[in-house]
PDB file of N, CA and C in Angstrom:
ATOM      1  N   UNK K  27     -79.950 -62.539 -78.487  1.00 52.00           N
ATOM      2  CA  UNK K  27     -78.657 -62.463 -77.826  1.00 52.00           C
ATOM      3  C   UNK K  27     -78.849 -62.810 -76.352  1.00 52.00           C
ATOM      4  N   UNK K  28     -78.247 -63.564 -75.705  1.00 54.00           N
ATOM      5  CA  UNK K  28     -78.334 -63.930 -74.572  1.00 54.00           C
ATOM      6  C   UNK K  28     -77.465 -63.109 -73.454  1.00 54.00           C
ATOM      7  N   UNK K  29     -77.763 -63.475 -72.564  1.00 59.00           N
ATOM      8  CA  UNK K  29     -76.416 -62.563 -71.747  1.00 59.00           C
ATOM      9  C   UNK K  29     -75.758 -63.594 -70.749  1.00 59.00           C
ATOM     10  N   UNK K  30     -76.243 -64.875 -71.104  1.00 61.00           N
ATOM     11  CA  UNK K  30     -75.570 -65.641 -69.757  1.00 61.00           C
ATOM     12  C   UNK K  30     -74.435 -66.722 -71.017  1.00 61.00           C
ATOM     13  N   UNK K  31     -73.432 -67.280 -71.030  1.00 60.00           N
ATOM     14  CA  UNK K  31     -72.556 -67.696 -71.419  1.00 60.00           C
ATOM     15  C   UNK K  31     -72.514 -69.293 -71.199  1.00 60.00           C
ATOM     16  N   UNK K  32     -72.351 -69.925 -72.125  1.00 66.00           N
ATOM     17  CA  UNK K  32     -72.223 -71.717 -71.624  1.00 66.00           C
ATOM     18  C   UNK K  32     -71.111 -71.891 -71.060  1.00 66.00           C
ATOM     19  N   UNK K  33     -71.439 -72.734 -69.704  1.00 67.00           N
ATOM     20  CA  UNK K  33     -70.295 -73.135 -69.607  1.00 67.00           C
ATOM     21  C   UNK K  33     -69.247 -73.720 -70.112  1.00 67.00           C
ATOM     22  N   UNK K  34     -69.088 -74.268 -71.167  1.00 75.00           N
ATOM     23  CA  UNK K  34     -67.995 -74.701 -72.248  1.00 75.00           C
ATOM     24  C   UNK K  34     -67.300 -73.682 -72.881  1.00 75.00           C
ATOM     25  N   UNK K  35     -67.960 -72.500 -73.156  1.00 80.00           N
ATOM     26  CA  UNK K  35     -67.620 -71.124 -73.949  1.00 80.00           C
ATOM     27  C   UNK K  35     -65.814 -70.934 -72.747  1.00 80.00           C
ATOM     28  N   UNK K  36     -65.117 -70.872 -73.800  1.00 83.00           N
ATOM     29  CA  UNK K  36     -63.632 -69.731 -73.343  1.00 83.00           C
ATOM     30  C   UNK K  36     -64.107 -67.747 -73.829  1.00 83.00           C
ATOM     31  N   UNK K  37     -64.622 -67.470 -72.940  1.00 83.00           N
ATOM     32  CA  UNK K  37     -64.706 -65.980 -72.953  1.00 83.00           C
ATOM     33  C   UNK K  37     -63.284 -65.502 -72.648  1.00 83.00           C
ATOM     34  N   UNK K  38     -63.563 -63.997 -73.144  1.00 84.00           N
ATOM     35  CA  UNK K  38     -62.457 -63.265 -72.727  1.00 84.00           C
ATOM     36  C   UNK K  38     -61.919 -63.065 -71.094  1.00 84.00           C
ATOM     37  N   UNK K  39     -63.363 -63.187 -70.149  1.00 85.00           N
ATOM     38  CA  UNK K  39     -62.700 -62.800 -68.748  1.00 85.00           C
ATOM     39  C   UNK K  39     -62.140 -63.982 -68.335  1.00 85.00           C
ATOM     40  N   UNK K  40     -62.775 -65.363 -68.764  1.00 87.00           N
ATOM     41  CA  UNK K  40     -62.449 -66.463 -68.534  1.00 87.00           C
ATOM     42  C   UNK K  40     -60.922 -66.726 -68.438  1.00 87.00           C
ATOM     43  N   UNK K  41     -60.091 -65.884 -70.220  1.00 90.00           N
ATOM     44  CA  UNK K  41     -58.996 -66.269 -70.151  1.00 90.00           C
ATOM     45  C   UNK K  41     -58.400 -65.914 -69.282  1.00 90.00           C
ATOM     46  N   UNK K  42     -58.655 -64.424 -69.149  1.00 89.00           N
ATOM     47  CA  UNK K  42     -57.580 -63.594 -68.856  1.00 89.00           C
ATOM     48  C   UNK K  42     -57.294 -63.919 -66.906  1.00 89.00           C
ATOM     49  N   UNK K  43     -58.622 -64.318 -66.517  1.00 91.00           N
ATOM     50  CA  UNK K  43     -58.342 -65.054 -65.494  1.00 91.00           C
ATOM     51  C   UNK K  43     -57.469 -66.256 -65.356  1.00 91.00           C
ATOM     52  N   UNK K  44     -57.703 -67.590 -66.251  1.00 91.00           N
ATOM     53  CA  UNK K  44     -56.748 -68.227 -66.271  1.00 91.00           C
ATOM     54  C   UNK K  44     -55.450 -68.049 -66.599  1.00 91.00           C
ATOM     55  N   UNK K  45     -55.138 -66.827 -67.147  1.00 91.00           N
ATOM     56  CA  UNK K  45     -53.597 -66.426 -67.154  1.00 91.00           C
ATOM     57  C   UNK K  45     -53.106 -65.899 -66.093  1.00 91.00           C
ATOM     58  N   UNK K  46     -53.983 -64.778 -65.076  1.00 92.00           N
ATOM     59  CA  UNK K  46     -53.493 -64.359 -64.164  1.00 92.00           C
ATOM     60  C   UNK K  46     -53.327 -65.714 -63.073  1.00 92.00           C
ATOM     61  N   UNK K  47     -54.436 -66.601 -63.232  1.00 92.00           N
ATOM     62  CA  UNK K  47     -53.715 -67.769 -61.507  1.00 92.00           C
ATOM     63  C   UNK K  47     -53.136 -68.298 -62.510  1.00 92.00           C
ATOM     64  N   UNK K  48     -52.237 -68.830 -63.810  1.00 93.00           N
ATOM     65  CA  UNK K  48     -51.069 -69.389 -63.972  1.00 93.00           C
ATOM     66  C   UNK K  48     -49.963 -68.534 -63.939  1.00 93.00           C
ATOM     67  N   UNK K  49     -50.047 -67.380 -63.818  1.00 91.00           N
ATOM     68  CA  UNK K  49     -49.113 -66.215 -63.152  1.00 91.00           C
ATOM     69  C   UNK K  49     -48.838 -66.557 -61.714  1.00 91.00           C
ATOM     70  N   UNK K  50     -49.867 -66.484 -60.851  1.00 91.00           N
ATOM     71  CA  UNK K  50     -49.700 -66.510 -59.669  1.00 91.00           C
ATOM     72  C   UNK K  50     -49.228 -68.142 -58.940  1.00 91.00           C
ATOM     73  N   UNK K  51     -49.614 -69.312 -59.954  1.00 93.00           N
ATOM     74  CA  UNK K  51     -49.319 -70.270 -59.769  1.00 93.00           C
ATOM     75  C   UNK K  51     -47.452 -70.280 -59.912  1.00 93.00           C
ATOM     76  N   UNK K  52     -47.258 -70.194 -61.177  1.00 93.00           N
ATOM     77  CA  UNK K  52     -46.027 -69.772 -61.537  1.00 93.00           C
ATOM     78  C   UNK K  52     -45.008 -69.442 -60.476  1.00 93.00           C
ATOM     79  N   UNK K  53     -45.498 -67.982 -59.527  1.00 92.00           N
ATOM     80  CA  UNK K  53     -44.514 -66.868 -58.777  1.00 92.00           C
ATOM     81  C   UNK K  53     -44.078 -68.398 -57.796  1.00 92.00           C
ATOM     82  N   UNK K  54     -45.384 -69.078 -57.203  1.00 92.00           N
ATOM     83  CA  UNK K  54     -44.963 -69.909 -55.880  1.00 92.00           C
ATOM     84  C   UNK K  54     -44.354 -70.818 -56.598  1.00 92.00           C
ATOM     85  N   UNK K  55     -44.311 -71.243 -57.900  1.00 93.00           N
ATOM     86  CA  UNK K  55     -43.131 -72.851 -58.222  1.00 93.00           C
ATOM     87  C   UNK K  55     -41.972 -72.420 -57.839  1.00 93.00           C
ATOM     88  N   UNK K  56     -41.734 -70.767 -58.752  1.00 92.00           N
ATOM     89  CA  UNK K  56     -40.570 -70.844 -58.774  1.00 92.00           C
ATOM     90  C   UNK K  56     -39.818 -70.367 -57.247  1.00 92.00           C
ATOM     91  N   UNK K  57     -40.708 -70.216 -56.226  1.00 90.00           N
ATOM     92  CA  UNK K  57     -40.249 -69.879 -54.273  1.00 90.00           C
ATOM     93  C   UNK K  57     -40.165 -71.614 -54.228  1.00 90.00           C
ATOM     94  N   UNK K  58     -40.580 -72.080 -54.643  1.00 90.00           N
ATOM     95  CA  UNK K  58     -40.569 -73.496 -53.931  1.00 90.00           C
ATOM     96  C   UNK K  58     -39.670 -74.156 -54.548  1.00 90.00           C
ATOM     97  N   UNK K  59     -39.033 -74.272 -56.269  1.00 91.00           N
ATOM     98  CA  UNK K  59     -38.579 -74.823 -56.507  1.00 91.00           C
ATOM     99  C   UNK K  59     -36.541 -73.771 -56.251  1.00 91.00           C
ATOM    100  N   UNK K  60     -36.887 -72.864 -56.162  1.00 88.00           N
ATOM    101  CA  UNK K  60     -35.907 -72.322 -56.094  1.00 88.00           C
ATOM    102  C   UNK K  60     -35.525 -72.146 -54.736  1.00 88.00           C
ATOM    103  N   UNK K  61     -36.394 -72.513 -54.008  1.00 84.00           N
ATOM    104  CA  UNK K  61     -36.246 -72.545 -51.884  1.00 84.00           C
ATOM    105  C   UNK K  61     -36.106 -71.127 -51.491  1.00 84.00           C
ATOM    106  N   UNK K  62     -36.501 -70.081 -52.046  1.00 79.00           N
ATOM    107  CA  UNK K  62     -36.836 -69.169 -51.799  1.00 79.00           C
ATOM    108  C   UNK K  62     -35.784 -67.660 -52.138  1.00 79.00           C
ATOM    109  N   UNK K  63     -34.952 -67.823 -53.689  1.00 85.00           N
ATOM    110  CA  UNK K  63     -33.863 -67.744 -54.118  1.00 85.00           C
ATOM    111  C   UNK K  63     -34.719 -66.279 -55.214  1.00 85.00           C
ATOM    112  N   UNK K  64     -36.024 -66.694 -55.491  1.00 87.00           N
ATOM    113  CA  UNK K  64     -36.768 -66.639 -56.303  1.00 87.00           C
ATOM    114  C   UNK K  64     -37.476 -65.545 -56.367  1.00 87.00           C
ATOM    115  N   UNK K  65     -37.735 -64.647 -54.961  1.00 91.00           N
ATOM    116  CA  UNK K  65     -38.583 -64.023 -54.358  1.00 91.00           C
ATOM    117  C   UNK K  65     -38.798 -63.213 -55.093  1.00 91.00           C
ATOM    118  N   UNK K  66     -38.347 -62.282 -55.853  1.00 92.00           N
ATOM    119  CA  UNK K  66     -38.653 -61.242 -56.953  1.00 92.00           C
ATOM    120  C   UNK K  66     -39.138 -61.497 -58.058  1.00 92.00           C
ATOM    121  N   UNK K  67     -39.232 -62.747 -58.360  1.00 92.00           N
ATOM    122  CA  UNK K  67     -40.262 -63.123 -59.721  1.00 92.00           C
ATOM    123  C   UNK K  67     -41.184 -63.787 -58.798  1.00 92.00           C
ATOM    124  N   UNK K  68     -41.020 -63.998 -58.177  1.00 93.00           N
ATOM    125  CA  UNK K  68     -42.726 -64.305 -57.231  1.00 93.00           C
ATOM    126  C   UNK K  68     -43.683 -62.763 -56.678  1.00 93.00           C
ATOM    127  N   UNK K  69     -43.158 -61.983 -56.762  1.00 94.00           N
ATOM    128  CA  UNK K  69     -43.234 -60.663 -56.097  1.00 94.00           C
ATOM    129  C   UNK K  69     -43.835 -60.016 -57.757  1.00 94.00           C
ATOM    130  N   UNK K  70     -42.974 -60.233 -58.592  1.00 94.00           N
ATOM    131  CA  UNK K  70     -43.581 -59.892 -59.911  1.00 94.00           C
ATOM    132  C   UNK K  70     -44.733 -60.226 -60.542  1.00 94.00           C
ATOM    133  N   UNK K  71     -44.636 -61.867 -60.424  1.00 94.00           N
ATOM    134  CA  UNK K  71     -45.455 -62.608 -61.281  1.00 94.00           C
ATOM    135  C   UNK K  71     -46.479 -62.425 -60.280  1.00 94.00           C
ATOM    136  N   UNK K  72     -47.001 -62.401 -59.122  1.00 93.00           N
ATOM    137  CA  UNK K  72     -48.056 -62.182 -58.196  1.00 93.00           C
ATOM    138  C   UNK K  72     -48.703 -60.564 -58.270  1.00 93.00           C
ATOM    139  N   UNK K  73     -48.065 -60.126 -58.007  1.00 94.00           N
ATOM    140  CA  UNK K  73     -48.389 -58.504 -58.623  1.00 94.00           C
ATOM    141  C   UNK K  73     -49.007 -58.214 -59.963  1.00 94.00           C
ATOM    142  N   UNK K  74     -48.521 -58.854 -61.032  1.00 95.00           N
ATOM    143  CA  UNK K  74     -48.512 -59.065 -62.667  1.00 95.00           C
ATOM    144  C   UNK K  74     -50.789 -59.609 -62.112  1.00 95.00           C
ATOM    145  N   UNK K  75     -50.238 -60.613 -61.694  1.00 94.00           N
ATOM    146  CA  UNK K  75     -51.559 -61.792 -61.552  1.00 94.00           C
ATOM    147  C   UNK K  75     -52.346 -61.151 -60.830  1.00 94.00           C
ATOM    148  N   UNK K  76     -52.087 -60.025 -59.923  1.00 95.00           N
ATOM    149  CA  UNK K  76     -53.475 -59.511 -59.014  1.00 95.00           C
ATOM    150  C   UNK K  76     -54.179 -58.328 -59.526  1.00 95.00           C
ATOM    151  N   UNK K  77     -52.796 -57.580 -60.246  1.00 95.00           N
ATOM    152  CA  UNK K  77     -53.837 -56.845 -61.147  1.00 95.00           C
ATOM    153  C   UNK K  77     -54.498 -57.154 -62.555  1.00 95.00           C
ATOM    154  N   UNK K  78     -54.444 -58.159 -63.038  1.00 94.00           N
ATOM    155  CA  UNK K  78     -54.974 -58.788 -63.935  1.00 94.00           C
ATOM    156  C   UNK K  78     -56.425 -59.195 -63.512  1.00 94.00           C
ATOM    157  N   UNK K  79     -56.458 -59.921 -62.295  1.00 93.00           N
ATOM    158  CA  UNK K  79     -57.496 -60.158 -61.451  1.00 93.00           C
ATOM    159  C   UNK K  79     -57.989 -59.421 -60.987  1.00 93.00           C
ATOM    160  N   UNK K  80     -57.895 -58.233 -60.648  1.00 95.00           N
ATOM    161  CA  UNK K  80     -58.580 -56.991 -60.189  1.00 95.00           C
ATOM    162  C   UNK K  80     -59.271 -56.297 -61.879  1.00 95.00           C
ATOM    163  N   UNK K  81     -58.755 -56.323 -62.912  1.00 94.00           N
ATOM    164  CA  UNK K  81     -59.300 -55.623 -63.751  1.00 94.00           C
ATOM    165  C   UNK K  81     -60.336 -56.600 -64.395  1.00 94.00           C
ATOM    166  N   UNK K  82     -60.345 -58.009 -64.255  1.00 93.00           N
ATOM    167  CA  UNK K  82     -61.230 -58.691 -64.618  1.00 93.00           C
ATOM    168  C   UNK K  82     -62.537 -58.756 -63.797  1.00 93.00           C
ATOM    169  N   UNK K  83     -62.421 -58.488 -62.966  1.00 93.00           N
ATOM    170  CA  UNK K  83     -63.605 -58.288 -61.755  1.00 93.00           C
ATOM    171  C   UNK K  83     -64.023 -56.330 -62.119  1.00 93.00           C
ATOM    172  N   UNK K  84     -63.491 -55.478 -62.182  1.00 93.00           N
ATOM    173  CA  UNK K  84     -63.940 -54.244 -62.742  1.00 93.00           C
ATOM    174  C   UNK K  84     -64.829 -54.313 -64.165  1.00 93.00           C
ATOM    175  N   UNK K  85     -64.194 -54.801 -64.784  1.00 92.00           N
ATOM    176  CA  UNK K  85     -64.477 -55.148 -65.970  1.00 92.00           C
ATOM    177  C   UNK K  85     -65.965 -56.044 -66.483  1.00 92.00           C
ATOM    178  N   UNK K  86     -65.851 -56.967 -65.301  1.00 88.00           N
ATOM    179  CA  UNK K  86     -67.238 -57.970 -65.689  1.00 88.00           C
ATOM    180  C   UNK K  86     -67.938 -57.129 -65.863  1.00 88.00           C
ATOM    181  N   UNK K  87     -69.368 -57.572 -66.098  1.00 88.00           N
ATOM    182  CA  UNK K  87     -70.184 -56.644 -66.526  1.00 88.00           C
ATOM    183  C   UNK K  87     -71.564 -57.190 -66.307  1.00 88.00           C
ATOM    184  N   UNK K  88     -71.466 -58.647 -65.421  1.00 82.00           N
ATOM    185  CA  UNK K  88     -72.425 -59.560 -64.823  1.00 82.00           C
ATOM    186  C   UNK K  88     -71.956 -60.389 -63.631  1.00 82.00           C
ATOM    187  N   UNK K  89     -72.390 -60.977 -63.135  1.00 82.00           N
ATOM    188  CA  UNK K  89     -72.102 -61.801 -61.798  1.00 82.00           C
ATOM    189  C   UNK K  89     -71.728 -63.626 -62.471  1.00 82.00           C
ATOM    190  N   UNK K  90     -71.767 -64.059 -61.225  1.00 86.00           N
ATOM    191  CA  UNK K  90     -71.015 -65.395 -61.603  1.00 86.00           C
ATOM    192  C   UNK K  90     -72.034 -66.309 -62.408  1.00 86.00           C
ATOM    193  N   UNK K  91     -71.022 -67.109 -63.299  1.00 79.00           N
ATOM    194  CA  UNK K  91     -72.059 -67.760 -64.136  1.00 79.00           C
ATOM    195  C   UNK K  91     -72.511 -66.967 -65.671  1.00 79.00           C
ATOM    196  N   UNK K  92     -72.149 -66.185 -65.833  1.00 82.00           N
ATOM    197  CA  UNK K  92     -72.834 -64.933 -67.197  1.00 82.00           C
ATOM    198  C   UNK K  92     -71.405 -64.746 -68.226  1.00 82.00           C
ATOM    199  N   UNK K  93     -69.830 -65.421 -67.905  1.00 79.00           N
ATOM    200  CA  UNK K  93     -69.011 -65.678 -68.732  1.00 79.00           C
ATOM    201  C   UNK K  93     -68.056 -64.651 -68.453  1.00 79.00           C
ATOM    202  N   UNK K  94     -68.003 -63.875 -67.810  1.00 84.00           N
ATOM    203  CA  UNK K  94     -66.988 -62.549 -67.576  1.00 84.00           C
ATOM    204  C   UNK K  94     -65.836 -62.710 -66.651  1.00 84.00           C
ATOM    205  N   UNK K  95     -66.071 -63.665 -66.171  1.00 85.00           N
ATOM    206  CA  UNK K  95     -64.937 -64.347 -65.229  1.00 85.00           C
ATOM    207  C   UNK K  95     -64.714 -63.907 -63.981  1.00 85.00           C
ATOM    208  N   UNK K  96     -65.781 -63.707 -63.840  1.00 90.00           N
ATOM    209  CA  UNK K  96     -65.591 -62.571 -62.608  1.00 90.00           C
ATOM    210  C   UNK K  96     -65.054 -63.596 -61.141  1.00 90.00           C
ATOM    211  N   UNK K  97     -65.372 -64.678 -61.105  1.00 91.00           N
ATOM    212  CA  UNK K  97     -65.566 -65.860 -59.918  1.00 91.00           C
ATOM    213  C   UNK K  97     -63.652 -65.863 -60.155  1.00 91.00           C
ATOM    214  N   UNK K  98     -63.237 -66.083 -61.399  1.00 90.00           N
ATOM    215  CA  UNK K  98     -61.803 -66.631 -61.807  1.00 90.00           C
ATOM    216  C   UNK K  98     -61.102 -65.090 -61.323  1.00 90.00           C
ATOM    217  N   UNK K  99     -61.697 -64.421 -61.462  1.00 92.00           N
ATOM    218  CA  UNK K  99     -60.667 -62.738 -61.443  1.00 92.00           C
ATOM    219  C   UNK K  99     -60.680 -62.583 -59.978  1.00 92.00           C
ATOM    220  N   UNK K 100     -62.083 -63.186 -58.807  1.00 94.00           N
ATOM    221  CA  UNK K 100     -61.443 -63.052 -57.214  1.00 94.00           C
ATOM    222  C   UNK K 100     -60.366 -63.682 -56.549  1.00 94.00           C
ATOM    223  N   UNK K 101     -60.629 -64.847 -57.584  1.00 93.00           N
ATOM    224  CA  UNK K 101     -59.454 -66.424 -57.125  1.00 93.00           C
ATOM    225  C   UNK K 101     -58.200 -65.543 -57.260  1.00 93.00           C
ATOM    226  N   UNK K 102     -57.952 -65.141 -58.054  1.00 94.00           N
ATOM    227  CA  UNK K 102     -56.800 -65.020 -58.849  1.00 94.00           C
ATOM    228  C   UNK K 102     -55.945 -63.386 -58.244  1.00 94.00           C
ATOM    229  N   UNK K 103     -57.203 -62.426 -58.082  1.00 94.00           N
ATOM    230  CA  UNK K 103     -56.567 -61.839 -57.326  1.00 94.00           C
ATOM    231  C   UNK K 103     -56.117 -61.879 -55.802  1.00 94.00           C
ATOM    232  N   UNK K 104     -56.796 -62.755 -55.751  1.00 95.00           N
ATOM    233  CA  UNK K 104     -56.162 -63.037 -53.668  1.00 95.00           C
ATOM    234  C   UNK K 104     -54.740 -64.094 -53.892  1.00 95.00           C
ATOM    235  N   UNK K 105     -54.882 -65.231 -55.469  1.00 95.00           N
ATOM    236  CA  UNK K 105     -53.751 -65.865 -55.251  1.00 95.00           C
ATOM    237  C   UNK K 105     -52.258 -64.745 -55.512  1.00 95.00           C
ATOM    238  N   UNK K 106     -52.721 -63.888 -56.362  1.00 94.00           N
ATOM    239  CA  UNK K 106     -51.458 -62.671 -57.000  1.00 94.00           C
ATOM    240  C   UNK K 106     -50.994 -62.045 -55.574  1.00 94.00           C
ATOM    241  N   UNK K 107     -52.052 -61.932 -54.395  1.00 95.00           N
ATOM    242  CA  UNK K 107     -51.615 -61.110 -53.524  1.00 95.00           C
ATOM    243  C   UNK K 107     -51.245 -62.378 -52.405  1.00 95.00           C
ATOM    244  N   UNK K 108     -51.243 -63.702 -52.535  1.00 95.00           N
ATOM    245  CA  UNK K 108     -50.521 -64.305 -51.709  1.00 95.00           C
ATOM    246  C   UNK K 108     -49.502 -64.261 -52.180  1.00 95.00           C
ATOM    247  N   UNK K 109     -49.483 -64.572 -53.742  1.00 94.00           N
ATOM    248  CA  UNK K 109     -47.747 -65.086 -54.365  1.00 94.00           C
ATOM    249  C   UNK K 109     -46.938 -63.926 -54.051  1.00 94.00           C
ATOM    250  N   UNK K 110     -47.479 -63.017 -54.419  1.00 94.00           N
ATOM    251  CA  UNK K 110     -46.704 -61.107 -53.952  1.00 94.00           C
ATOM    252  C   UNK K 110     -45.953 -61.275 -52.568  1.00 94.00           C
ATOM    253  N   UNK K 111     -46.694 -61.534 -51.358  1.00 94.00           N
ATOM    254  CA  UNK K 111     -46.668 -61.766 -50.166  1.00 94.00           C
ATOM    255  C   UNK K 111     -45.392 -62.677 -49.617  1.00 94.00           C
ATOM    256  N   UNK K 112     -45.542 -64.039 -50.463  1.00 92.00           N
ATOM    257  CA  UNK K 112     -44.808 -64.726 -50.282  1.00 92.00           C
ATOM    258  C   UNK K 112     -43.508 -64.714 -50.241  1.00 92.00           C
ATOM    259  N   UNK K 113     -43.331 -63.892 -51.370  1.00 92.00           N
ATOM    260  CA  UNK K 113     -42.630 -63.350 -52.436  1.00 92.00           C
ATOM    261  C   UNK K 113     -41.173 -62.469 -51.414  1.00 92.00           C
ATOM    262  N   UNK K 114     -42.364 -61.700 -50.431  1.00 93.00           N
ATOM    263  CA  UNK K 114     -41.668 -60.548 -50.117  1.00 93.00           C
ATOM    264  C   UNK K 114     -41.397 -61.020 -48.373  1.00 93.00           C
ATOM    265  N   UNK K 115     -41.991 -61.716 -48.245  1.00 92.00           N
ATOM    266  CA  UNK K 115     -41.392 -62.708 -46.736  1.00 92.00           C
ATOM    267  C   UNK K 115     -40.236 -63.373 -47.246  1.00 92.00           C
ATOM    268  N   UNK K 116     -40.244 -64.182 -48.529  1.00 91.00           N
ATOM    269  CA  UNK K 116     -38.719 -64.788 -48.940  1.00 91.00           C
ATOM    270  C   UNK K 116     -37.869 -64.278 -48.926  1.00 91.00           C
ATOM    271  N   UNK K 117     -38.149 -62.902 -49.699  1.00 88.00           N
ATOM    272  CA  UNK K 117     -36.825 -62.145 -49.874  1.00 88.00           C
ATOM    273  C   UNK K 117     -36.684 -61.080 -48.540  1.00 88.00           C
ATOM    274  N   UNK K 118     -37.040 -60.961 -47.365  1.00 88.00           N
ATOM    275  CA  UNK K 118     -36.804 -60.332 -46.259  1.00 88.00           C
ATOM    276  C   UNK K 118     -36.186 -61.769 -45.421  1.00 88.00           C
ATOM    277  N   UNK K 119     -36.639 -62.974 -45.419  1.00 86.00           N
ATOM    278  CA  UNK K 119     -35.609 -63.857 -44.785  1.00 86.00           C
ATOM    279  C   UNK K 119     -34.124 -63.903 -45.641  1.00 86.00           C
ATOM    280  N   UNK K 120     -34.147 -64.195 -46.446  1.00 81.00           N
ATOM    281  CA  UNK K 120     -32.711 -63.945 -46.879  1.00 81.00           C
ATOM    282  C   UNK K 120     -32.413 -63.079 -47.201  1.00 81.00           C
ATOM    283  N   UNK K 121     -32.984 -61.516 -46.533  1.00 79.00           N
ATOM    284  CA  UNK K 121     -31.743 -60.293 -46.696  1.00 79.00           C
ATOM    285  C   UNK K 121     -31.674 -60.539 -45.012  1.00 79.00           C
ATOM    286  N   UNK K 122     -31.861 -61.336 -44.197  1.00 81.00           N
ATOM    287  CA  UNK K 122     -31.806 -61.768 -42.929  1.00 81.00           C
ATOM    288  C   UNK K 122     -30.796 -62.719 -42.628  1.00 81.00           C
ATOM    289  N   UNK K 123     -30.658 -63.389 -43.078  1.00 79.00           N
ATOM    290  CA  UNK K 123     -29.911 -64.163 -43.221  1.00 79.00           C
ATOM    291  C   UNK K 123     -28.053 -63.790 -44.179  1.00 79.00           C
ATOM    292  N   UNK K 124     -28.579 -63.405 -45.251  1.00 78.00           N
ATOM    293  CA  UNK K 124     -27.118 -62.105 -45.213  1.00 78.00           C
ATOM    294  C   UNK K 124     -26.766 -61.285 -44.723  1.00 78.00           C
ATOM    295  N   UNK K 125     -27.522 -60.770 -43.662  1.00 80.00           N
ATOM    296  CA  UNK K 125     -26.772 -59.490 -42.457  1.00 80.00           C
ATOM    297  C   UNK K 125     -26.135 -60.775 -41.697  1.00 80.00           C
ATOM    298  N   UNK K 126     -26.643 -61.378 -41.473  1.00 82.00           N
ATOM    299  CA  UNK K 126     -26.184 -62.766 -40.285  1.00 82.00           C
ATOM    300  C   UNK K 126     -24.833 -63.116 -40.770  1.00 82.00           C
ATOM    301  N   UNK K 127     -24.924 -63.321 -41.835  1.00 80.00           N
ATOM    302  CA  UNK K 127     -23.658 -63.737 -42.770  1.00 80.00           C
ATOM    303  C   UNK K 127     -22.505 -63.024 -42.627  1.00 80.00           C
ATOM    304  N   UNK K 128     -23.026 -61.821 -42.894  1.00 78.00           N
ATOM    305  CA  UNK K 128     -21.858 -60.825 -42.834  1.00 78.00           C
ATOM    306  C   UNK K 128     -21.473 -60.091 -42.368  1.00 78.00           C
ATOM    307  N   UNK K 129     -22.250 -60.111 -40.807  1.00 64.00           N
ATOM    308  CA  UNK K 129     -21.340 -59.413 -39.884  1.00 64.00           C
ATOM    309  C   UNK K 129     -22.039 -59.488 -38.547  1.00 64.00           C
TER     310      UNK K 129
END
């Protein structure tokens, strides 16, 4: 039994990393494609994606290179906590922009 993983192998941390940064990828389409309309599913889906990425990095059970995803679970949690971020600057400019509005 080996303990280091081929790189071709889809492991489990592997996935679950690539689901959390297409989470976190996700939160910023929809700030960008929505111009910032969006902010609460960016705030979600980034949140969703950082703790996904945080439990994949708890979870490894070897360092980078050994299949646990641990390299994909740091990416992924700093992108969950930008998209979060983003998320929550969007939606504080436009509750800024509706006080402006309305009175």
């Amino acid at each position: 039994m080996t303990l280091v993983a081929a790189a071709y192998e889809m492991t489990a941390g592997r996935l679950w990393s690539l689901v959390a940064g297409a989470l976190g990828v996700a939160g910023i389409a929809v700030l960008v494609l929505t111009r910032g309309r969006g902010a609460l599913v960016a705030v979600v889906t980034g949140g969703i994606g950082a703790v996904i990425g945080a439990l994949v990095v708890v979870m490894a059970q070897g360092g980078p290179g050994t299949g646990y995803g641990i390299v994909g679970g740091y990416i992924t949690l700093v992108l969950g906590v930008v998209t979060a971020g983003l998320g929550v600057a969007a939606g504080r400019r436009g509750a800024r922009a509706a006080a402006r509005r309305d009175g």
